Coordinates of C-alpha atoms in Angstrom, one line a residue:
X1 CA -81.5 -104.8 -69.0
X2 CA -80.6 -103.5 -72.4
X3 CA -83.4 -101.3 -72.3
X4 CA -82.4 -99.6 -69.0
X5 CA -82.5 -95.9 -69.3
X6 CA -80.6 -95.0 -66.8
X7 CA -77.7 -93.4 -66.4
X8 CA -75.8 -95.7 -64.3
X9 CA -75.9 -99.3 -64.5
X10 CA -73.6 -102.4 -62.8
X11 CA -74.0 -105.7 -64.7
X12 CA -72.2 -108.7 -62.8
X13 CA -72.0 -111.3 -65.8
X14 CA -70.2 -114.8 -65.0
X15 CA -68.3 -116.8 -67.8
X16 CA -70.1 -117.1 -71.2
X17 CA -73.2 -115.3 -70.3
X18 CA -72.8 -112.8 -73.2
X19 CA -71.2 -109.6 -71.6
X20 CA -69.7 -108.4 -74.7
X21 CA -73.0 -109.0 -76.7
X22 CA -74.8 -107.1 -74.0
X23 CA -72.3 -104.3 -74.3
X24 CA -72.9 -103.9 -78.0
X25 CA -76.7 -104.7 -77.7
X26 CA -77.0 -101.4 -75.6
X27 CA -74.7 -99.5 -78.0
X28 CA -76.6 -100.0 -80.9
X29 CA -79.8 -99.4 -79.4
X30 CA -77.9 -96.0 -78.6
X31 CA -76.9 -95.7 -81.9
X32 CA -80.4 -96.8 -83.6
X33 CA -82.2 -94.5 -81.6
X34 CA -79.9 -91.4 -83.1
X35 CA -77.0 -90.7 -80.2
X36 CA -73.8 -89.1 -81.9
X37 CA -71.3 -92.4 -82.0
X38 CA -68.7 -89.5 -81.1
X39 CA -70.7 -89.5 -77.7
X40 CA -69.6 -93.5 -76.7
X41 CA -66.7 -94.8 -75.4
X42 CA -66.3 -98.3 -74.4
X43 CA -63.4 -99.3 -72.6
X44 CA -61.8 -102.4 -72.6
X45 CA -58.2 -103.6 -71.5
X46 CA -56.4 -105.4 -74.4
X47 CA -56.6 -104.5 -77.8
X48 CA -58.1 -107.9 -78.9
X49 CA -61.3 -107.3 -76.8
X50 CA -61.8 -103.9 -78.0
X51 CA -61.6 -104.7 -81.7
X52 CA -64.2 -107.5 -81.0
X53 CA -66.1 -105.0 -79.3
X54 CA -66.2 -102.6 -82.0
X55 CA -67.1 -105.8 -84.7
X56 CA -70.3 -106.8 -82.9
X57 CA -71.6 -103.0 -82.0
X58 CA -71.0 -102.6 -86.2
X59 CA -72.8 -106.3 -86.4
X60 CA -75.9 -105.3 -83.9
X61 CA -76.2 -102.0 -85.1
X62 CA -76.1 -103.2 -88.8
X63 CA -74.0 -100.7 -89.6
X64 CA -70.6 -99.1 -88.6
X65 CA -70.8 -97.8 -85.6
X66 CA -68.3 -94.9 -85.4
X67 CA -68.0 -95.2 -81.9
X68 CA -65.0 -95.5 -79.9
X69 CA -64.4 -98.9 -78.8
X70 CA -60.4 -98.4 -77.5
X71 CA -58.4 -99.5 -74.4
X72 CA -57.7 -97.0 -71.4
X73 CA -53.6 -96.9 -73.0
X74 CA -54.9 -95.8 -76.3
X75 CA -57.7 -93.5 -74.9
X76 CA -54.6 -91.5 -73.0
X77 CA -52.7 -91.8 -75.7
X78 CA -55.2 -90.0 -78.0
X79 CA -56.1 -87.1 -75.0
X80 CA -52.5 -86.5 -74.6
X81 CA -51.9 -86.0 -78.3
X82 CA -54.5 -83.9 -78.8
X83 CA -53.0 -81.1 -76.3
X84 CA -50.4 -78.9 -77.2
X85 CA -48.4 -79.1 -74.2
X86 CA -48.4 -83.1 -74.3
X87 CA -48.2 -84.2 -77.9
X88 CA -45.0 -85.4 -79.7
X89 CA -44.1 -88.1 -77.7
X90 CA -43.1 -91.4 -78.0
X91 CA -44.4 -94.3 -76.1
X92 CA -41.7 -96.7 -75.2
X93 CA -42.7 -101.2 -74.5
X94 CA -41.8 -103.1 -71.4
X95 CA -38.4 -103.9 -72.7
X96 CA -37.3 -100.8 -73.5
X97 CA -38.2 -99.9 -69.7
X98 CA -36.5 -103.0 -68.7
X99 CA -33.3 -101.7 -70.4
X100 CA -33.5 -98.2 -68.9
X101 CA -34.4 -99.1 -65.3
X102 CA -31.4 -101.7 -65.7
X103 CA -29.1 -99.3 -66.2
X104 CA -29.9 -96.7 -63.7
X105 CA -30.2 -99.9 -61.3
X106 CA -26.5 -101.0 -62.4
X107 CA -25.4 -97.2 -62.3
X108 CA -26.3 -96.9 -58.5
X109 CA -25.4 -100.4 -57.9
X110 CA -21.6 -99.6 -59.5
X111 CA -21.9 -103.1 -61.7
X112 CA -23.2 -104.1 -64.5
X113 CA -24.1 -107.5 -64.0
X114 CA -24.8 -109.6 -61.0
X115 CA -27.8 -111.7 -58.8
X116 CA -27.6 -108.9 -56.8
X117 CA -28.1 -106.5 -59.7
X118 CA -30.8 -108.1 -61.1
X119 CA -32.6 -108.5 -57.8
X120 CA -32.6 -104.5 -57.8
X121 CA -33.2 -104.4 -61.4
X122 CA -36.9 -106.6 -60.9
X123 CA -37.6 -104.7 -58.1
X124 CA -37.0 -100.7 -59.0
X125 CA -39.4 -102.1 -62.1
X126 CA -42.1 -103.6 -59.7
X127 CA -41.8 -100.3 -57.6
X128 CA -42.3 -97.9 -59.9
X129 CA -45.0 -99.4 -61.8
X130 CA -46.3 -99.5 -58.2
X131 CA -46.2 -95.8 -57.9
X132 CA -47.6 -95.0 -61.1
X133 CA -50.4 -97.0 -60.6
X134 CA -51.8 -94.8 -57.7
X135 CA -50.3 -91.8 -59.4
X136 CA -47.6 -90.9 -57.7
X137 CA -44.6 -89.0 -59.2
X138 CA -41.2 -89.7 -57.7
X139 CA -41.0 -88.1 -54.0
X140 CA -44.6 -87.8 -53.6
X141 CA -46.4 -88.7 -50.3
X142 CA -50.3 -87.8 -51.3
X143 CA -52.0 -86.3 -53.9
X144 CA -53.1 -83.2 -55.2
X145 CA -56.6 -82.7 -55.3
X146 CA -59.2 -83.7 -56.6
X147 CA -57.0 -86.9 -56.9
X148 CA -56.5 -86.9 -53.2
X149 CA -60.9 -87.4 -52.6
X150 CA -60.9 -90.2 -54.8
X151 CA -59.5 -92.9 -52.3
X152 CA -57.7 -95.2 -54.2
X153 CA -57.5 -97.5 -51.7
X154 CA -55.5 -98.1 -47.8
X155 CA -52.7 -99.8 -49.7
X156 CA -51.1 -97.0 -51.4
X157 CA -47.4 -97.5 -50.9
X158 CA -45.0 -95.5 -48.5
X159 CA -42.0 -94.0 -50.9
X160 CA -38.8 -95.4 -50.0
X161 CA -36.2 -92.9 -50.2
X162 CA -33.7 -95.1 -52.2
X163 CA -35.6 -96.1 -54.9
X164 CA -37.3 -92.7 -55.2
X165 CA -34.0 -91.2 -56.2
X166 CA -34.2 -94.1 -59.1
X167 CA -37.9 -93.6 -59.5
X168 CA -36.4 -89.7 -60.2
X169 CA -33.4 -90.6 -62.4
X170 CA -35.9 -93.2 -64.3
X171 CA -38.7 -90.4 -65.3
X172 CA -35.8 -87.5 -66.0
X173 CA -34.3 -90.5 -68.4
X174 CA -37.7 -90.7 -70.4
X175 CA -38.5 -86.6 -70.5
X176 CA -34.8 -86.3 -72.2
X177 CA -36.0 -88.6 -74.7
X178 CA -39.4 -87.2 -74.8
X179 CA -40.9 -90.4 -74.2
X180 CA -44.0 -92.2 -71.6
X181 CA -44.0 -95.3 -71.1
X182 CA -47.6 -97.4 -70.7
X183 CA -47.8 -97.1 -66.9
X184 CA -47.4 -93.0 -67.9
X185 CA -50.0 -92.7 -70.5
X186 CA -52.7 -92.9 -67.5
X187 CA -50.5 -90.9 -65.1
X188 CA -50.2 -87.9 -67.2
X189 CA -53.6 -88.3 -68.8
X190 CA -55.4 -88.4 -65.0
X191 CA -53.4 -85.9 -63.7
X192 CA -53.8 -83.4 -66.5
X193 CA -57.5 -83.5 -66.7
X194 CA -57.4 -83.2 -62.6
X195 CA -55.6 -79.7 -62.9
X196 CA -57.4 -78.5 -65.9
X197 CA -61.4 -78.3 -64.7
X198 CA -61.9 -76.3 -68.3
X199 CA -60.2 -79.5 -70.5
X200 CA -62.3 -81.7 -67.8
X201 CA -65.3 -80.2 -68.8
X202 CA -64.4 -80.8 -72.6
X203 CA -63.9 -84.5 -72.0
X204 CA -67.3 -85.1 -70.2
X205 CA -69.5 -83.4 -72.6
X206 CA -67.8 -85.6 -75.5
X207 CA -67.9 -88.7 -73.8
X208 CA -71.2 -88.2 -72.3
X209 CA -72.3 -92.5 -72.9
X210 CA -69.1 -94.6 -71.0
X211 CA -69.4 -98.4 -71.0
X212 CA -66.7 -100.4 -69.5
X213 CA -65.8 -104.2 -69.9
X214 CA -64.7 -106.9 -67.5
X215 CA -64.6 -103.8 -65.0
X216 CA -63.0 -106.1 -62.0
X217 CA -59.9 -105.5 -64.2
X218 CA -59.5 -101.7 -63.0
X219 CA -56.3 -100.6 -61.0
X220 CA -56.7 -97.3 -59.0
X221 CA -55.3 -95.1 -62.1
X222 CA -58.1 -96.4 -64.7
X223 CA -60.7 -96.0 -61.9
X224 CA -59.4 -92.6 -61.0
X225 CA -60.0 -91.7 -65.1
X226 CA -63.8 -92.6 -64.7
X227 CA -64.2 -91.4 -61.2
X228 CA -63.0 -88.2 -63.8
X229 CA -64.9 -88.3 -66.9
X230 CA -68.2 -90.0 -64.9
X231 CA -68.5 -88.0 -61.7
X232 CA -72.0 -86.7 -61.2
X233 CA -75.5 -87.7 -63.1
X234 CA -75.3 -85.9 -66.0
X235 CA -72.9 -88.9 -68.1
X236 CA -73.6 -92.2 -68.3
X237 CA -71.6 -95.2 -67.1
X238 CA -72.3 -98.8 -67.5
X239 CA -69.7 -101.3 -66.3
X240 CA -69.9 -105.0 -66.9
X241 CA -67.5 -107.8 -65.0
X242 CA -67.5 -110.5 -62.6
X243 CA -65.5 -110.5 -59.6
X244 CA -64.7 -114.1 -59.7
X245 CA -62.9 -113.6 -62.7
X246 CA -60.0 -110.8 -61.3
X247 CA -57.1 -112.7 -62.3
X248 CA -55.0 -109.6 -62.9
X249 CA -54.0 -108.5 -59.3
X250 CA -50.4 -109.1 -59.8
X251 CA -50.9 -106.0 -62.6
X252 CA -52.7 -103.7 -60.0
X253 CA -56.1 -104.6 -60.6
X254 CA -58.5 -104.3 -57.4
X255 CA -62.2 -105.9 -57.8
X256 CA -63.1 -103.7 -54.9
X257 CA -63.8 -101.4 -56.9
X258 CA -66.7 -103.4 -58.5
X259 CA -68.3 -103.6 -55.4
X260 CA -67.2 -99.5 -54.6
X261 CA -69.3 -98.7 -57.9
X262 CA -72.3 -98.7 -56.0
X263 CA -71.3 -96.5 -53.5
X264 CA -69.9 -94.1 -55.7
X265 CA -73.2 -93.9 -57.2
X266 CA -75.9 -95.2 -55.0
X267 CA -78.8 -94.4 -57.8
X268 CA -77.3 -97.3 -60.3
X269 CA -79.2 -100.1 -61.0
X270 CA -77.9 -103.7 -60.6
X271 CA -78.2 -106.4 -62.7
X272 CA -77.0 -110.1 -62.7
X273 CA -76.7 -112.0 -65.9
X274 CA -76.5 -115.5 -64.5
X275 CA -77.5 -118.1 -67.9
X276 CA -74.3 -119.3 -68.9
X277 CA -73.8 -120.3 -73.1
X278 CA -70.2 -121.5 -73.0
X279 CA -70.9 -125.4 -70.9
X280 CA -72.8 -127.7 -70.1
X281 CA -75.1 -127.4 -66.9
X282 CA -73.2 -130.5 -64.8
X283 CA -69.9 -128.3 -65.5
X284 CA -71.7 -125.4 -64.3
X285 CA -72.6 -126.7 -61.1
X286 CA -69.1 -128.4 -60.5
X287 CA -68.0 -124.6 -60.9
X288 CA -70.8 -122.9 -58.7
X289 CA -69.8 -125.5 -55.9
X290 CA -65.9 -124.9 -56.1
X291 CA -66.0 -121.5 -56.6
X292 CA -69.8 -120.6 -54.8
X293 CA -71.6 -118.7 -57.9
X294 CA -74.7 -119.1 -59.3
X295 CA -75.0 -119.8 -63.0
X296 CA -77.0 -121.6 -64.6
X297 CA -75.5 -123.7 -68.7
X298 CA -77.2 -124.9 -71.4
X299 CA -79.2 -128.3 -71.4
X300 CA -76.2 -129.9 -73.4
X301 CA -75.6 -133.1 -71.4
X302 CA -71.8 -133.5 -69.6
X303 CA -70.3 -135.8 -67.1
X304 CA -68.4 -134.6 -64.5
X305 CA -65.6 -136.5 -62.4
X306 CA -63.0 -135.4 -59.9
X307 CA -60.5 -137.9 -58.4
X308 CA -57.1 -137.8 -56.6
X309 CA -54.0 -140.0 -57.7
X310 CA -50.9 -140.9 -55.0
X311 CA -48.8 -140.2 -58.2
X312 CA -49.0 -138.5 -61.8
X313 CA -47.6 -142.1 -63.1
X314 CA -50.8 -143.8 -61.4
X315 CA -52.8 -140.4 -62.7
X316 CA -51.3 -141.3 -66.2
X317 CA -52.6 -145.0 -66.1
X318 CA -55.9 -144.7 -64.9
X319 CA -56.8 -142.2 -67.3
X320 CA -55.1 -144.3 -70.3
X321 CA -57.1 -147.4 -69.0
X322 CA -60.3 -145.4 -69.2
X323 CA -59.5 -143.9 -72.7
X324 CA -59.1 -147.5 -73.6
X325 CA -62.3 -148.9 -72.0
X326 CA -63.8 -145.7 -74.0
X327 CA -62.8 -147.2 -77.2
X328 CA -63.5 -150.8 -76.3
X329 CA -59.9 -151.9 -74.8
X330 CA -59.2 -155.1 -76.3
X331 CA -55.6 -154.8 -76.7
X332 CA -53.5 -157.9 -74.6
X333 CA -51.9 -155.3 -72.5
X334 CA -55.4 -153.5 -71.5
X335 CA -57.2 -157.3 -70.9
X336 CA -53.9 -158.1 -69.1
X337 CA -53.6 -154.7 -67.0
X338 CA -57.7 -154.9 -66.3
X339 CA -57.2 -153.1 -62.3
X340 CA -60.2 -152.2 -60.0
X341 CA -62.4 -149.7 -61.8
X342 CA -62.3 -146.6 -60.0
X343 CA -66.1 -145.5 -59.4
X344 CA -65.5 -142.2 -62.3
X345 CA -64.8 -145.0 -64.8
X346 CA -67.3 -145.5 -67.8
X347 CA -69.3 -148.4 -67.5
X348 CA -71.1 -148.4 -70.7
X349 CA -70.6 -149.2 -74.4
X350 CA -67.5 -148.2 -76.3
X351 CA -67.7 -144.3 -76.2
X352 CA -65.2 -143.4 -78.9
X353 CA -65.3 -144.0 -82.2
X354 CA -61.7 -142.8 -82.6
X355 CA -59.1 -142.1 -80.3
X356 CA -59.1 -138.3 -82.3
X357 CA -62.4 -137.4 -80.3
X358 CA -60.4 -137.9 -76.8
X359 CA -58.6 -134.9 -75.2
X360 CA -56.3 -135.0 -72.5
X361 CA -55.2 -131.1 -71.1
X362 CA -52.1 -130.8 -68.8
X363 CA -51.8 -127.6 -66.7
X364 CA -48.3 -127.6 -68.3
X365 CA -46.1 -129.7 -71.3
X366 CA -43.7 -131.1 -68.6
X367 CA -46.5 -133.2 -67.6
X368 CA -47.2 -135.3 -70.5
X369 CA -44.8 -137.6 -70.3
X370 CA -46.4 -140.2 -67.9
X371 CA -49.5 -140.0 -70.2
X372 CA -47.5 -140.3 -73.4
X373 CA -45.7 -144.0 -72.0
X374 CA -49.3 -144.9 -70.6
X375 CA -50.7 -144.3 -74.0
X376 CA -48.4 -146.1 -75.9
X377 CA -48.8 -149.0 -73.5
X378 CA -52.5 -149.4 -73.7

């Protein structure tokens, strides 16, 4: 796979299979065999990922890279800034947008605070990132082309007169103070290199080697930027991701477009990275049965158990009996409380050694307090 010399490429990776070490594998071997690092750009979607992206290309490689390893925010960011017509703006958070889009909200609602206003607060927020995220400026119905071709998807939203008169009021509110806010980077970034074929151009020969991580991620906006910078066969795209992992659809992100990859460019190769370095094989299989993948882990041995309790008090005991059994349970209250062992129970020697090499995780804090009165009992 990391010797693949083609120009398109769609790795579907599962949990702990490596993607980012495949990513930077195929980067250096770019880099080693003497592409311009001003050529590559990786794309990932947090800050975090990219700056451990960029660490193990320099790593691989054995030397710094000089790449650009950046999120699709900062990659606008830096277009934007770099045209005269664009630059010298400021990019505003999420609570400074909260602030602004609460008081237009409070202005047409004629109140400043209220349920009611807050209700319209949340929701001019939720329908204008919304709007942004297919592109649309306030009042819009469709796109212009070429944004129009791309078909971002059947779920594009209707505009609602109402709140597109906010929508309005909102974006004249951030041109006054010369401002975009994240949502807007994309926007203006997509739809300036959509009317400007020449500046197009510009950005395809310099990014002419695109990688993309965890790739089921991508909203319509970010997939409407490669559909940009990647649209024939003369760049190279590589996307890596796994569809089972898409837990950001309440941001905008669609894993259709994973599968859509292949149809937007029938010629690229597929590959499935399916060895799994981060568990055990039985936890493995416990996964690939819930959630129907097929991985395969490491030879590290692991016991699995899944049982249901009438109540998280009975939950709490249970568990604290079999942490005591684990550590040999001779206490009077564990001898004295000795109930039917459920069949998940450990029937062997004393496990533990201490009781600091037993976890317990809770989905959430407010759940610990069964298990912290079963502990102490037992």
């Amino acid at each position: 796979m990391i010797a693949y010399d083609g120009k398109r490429a769609r790795i579907i990776a599962g949990p702990g299979t490596g993607k980012t070490a495949a990513l930077a594998a195929r980067i250096a071997l770019l880099l080693q065999s003497g592409v311009d690092p001003s050529h590559i750009l990786s794309l990932s979607f947090t800050v975090k990922a990219a700056s451990e992206l960029s660490l193990r290309i320099t790593k691989t490689a054995g030397v710094s890279s000089g790449s650009a390893a950046t999120t699709f925010h900062a990659l606008c960011a830096a277009i934007l800034r770099e045209q005269e017509e664009t630059r010298g703006f400021v990019i505003i958070g999420e609570d400074e947008r909260d602030r602004l889009t609460r008081r237009i909200a409070a202005r047409k609602n004629g109140e400043k605070r209220g349920e009611n206003a807050g209700r319209n607060i949340q929701g001019l927020g939720r329908y204008i990132e919304t709007r942004k995220r297919f592109l649309l400026l306030p009042h819009e119905r469709d796109l212009p082309e070429p944004l129009s071709s791309l078909s971002l998807g059947p779920d594009i939203p209707a505009p609602d007169t109402e709140r597109e008169t906010l929508y309005k009021s909102y974006q004249d509110a951030l041109r006054q103070r010369r401002a975009l806010d994240l949502d807007d980077l994309i926007v203006t970034a997509v739809r300036l290199l959509a009317g400007n074929p020449a500046l197009l151009r510009h950005y395809q020969a310099r990014f002419r080697f695109i990688f993309v991580d965890e790739y089921q991620d991508t909203n319509p906006a970010q997939y409407a930027l490669l559909r940009l910078l990647a649209p024939g066969s003369g760049e190279t795209l590589w996307v890596i991701g796994d569809p089972n992992q898409s837990i950001y659809a309440f941001r905008g992100s669609d894993k259709r477009f994973m599968d859509r990859f292949v149809e937007d460019y029938p010629e690229a190769a597929g590959f499935h990275v399916t060895r799994s370095f981060r568990c055990a094989e039985p936890v493995i299989q416990a996964a690939n049965r819930l959630m129907d993948t097929r991985l395969t882990g490491t030879a590290a041995p692991a016991r699995v158990f899944s049982c249901g309790y009438a109540t998280e008090s009975a939950e709490a005991r249970d568990i604290a009996r079999r942490v005591s059994r684990l550590i040999g349970g001779t206490s009077f209250y564990a001898l004295d409380r000795r109930a039917p062992v459920k069949a998940w129970d450990w029937d062997g020697e004393p496990a533990l050694t201490r009781l600091s090499s037993c976890a317990i995780v809770l989905r959430t804090l407010k759940l610990a307090r069964p298990f912290i009165k079963a502990l102490e009992r037992y």
